XYZ file of C-alpha atoms in Angstrom:
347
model
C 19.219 -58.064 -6.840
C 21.779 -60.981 -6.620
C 21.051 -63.824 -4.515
C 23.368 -67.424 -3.482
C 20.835 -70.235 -4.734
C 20.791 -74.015 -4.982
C 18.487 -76.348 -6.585
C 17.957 -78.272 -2.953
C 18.974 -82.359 -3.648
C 21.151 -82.035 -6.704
C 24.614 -81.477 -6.192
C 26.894 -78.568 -8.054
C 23.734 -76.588 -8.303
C 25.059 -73.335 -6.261
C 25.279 -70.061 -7.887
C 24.800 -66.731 -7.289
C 22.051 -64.833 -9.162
C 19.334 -62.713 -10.038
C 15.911 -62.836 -8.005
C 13.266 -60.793 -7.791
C 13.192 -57.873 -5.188
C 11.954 -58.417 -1.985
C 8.375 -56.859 -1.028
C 7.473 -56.652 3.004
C 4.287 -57.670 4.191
C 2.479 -56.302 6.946
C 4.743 -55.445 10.049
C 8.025 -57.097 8.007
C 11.365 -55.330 8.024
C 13.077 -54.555 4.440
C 16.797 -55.194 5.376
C 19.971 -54.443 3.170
C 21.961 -57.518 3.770
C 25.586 -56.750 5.460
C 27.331 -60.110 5.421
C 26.254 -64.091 5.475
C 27.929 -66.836 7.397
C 28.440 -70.245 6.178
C 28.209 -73.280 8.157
C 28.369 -77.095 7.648
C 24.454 -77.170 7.163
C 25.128 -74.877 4.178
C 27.531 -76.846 2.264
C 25.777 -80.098 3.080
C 22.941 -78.518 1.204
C 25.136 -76.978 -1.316
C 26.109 -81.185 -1.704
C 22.890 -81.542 -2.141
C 21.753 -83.893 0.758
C 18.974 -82.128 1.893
C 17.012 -78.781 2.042
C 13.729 -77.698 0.824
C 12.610 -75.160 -1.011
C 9.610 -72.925 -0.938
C 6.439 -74.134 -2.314
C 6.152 -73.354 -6.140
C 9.854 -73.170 -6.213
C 12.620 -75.218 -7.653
C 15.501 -73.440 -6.191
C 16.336 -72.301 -2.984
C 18.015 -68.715 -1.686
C 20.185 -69.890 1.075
C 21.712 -69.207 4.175
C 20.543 -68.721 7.567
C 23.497 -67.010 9.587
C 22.282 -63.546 9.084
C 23.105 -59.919 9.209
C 21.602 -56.824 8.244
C 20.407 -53.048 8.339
C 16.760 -52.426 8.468
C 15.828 -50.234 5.417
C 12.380 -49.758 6.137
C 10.344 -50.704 8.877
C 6.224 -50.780 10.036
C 6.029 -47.962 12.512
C 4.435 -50.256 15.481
C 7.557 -52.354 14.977
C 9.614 -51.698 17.629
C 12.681 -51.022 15.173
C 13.656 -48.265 13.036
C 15.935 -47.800 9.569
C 19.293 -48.340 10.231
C 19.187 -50.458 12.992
C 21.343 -53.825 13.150
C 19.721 -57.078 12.829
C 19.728 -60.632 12.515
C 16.666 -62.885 11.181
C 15.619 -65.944 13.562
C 16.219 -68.945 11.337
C 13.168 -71.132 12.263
C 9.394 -70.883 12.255
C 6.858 -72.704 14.005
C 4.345 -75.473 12.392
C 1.269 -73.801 11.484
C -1.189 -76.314 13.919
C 0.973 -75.415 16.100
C 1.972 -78.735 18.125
C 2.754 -78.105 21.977
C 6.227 -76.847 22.015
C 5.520 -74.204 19.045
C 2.135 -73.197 20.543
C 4.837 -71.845 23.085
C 7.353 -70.229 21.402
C 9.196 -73.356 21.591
C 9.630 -73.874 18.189
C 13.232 -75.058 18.608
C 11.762 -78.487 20.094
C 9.310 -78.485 17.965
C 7.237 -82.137 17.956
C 5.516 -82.881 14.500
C 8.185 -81.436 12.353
C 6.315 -79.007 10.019
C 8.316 -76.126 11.132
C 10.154 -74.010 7.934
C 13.400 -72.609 8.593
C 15.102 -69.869 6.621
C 17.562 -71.505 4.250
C 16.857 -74.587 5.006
C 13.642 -75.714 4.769
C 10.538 -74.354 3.209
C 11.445 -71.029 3.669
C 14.000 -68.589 1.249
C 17.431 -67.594 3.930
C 19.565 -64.603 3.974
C 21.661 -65.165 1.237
C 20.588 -62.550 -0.346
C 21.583 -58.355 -1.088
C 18.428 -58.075 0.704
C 15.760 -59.705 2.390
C 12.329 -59.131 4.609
C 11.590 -60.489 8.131
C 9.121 -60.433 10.728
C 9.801 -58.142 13.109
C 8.839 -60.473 15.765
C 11.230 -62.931 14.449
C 14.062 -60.089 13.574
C 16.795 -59.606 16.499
C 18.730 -56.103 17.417
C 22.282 -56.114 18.189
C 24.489 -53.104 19.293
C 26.192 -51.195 16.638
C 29.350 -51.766 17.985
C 28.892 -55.454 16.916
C 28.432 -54.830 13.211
C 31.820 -56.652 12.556
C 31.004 -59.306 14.585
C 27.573 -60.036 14.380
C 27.216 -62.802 11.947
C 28.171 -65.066 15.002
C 24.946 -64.617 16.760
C 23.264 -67.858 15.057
C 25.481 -69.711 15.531
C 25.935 -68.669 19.683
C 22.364 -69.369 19.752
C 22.820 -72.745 18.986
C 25.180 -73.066 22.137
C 23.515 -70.750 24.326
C 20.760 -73.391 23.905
C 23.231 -75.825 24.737
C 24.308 -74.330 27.906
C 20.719 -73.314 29.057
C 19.555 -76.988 28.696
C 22.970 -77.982 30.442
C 21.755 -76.072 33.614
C 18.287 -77.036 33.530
C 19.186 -80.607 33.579
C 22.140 -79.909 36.279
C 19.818 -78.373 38.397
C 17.862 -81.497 39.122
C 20.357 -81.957 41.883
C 22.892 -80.274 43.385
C 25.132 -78.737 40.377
C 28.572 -77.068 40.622
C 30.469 -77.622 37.623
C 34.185 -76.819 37.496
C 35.661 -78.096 34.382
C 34.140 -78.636 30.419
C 35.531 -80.460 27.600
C 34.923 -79.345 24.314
C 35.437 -82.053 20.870
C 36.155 -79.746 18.044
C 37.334 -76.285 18.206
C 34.969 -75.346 14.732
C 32.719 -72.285 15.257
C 30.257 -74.067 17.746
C 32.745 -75.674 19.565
C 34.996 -72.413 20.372
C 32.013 -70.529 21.091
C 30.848 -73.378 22.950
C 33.968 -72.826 25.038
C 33.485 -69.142 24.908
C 30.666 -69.690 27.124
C 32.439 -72.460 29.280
C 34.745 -69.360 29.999
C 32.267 -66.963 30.914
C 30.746 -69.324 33.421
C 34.252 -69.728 35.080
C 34.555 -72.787 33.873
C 38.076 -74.354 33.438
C 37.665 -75.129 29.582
C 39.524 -78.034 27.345
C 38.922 -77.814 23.538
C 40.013 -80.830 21.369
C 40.673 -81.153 17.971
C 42.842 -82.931 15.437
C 44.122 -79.609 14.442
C 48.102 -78.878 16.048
C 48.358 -75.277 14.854
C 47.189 -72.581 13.548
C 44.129 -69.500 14.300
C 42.295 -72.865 16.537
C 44.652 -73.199 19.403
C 45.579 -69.728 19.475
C 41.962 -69.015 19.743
C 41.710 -71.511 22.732
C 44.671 -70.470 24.237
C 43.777 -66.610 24.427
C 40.101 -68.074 26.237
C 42.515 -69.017 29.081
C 41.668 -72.764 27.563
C 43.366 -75.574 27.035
C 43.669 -77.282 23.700
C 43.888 -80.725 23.057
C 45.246 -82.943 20.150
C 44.853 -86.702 21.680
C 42.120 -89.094 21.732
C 39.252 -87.611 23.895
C 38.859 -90.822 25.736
C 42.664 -90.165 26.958
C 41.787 -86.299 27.554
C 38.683 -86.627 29.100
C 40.146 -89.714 32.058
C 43.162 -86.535 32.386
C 40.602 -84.011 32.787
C 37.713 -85.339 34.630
C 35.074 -83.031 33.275
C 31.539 -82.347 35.032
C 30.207 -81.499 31.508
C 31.289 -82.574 27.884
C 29.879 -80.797 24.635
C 30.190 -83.039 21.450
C 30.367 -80.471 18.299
C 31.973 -82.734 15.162
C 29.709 -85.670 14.905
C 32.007 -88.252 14.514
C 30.853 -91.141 15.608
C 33.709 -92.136 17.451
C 33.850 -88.910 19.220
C 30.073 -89.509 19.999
C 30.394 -92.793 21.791
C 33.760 -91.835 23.470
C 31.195 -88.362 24.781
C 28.991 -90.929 26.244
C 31.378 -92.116 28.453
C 33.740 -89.303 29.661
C 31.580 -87.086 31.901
C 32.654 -87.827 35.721
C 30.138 -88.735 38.550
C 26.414 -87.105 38.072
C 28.181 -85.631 34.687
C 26.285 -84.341 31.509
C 27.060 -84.704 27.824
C 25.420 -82.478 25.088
C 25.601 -83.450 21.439
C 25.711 -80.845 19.318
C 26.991 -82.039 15.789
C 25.270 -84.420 13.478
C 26.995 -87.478 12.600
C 27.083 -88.508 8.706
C 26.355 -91.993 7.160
C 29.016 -94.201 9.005
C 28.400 -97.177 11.224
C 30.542 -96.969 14.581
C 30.653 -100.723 17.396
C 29.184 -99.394 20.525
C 29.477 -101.572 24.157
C 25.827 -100.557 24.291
C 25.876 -102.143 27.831
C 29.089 -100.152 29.159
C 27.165 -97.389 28.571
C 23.908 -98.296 30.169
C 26.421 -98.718 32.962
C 28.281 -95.836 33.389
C 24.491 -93.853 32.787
C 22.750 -95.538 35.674
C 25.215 -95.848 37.839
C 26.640 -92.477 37.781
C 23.118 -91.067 36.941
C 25.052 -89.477 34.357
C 22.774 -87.416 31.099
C 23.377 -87.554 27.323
C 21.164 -85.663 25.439
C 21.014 -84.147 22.239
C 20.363 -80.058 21.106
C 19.472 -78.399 18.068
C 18.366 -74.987 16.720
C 17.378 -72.134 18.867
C 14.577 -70.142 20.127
C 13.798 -66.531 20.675
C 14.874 -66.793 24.391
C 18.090 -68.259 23.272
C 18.705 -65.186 21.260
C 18.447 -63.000 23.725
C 20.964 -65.214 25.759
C 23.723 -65.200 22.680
C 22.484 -61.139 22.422
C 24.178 -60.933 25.713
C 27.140 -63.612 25.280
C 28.413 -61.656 22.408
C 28.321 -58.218 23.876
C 30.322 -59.812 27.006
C 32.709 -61.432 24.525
C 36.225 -59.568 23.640
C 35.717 -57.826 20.346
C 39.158 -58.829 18.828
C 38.534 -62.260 19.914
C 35.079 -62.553 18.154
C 36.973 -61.210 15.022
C 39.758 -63.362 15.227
C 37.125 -66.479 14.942
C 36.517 -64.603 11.167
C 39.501 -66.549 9.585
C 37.934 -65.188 5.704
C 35.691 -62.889 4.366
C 34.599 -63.202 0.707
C 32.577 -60.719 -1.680
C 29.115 -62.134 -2.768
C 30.939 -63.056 -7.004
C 33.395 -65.453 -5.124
C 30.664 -66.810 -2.633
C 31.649 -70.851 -3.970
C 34.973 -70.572 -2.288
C 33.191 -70.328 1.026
C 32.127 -73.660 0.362
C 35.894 -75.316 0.228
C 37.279 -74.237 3.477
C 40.561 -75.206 4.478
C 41.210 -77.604 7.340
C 42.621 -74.628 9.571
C 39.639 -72.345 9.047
C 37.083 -71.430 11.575
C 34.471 -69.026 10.024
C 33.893 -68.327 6.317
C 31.747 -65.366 5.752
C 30.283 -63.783 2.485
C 30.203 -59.891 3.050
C 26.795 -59.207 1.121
């Protein structure tokens, strides 16, 4: 069986191959692996500037945006062979802390979660792999094109379920969203935005191309300026951060109107950034404006993207697929091109 493996740390380390068969444990699904998404986490680890691997082992199988076809299954599992699934990518610490002891493992305190392909724990990059069924998600058939998305939606049906929560501490009627970056996250982000009935604004440095025809067939509108300048045009109630850059960050701080909330969603790299640390602690108080911060996803928030995707327009979803790559050219998933939106590896 061929696998994608790095040797987590050490840079130029990725290749693709062979690694033992998987065996299930008690009440694990086999799976035949359909197809493998890769993100920005991915290639950061293909860099080699972080990941883990298992105990006892020096490389890593990785990948955590799943999809699959159960082979075999425990008959008390609640699935059977042939059904369509994707793996949860994290698991909780084994104390548990307070959070995990909840099934909150997504906020989890201590930090000795795993998470596949990541952390600890082999991911789905693999022809096939094993899972838990209580840690193994169903999706419709009719999504089997498609359904390499549903990490990544978890991440911002998080997002938008922590958006609500905090809104709700007072009166909350948002009307208008601004997106920064129209990447994966950030488009389905938006995607979201839209089904809410939002009025949704994506920017990104991008002018052309599959991103602002994505945007525009939302019923979005795409940006190019500065998102300062956007977001005093727009006024949003609620501003989602998805690149990281630092500049982005700060100007995110500041460009939710009255009562407003900003999420950030991407991580920012090594870069120092001047910040009116005092403007801020202005416009926060007075307005009694939120910024917070979201990451990962937990079994609730599955469900949630379960249900965002099968509300979604098919061709839409699709058209967010900008390249699909067999499993022997896996590395050029790695090198996207500054146009591109999702790279996956069909397994």
């Amino acid at each position: 069986m061929r696998a994608l493996t790095v040797h987590p740390g050490q840079a130029g380390t990725l290749r693709v191959e062979e690694v033992p068969e998987p065996r299930p444990g008690p009440g694990e699904l086999l799976v035949d692996a359909l197809a493998l998404g890769v993100c920005g986490t991915d290639r950061e680890i293909a860099d080699g500037l972080f990941g883990a691997p298992p105990p006892g082992a020096d490389r890593l199988v990785i990948g955590h945006e799943s999809l699959g076809r159960v082979a075999s299954a425990p008959p008390d599992s609640g699935f059977a062979q042939g059904d369509l699934v994707v793996g949860v990518v994290r698991r909780p610490d084994p104390v548990p802390c307070g959070p995990c002891g909840q099934g909150q493992f997504d906020m989890c305190r201590n930090g000795r979660y795993t998470e596949r392909g990541i952390t600890g724990h082999h991911g789905f990059g693999a022809q096939r792999w094993t899972v838990e069924a209580d840690y193994a998600v169903r999706l419709d058939p009719e999504l089997e094109r498609v359904g390499v998305l549903l990490e990544p939606t978890t991440i911002v049906a998080k997002a938008w379920d922590q958006i609500e929560r905090i809104g709700a501490r007072a009166w909350f009627e948002p009307r208008r969203v601004l997106v920064a970056g129209a990447g994966p996250i950030g488009l389905l982000a938006a995607l979201l935005g839209r089904q809410r009935g939002l009025d949704c604004h994506v920017l990104d440095r991008v002018d052309s191309g599959r991103k602002p025809e994505l945007v525009a067939a939302l019923g979005a509108t795409y940006h190019t300026g500065g998102l300062a300048e956007v977001a005093r045009a727009v006024r949003p109630d609620v501003v989602i951060e998805a690149t990281g850059v630092a500049r982005l960050v700060v100007d995110a701080m500041h460009a939710p109107a009255g009562t407003g909330i900003a999420c950030l969603l991407g991580v920012s790299p090594d870069e120092t950034f001047p910040v009116d640390i005092g403007a801020v602690n202005g416009d926060m108080v007075r307005l009694n404006s939120v910024v917070f911060g979201s990451v990962n996803a937990n079994l609730h928030h599955y469900a949630l993207a379960v249900r965002a995707l099968a509300a979604a327009d098919r061709a839409w979803l699709e058209g967010m697929i900008t390249r699909r790559l067999p499993l022997d050219r896996a590395a050029e998933a790695f090198h996207p091109a500054d146009d591109e939106v999702k790279v996956v590896i069909d397994l």
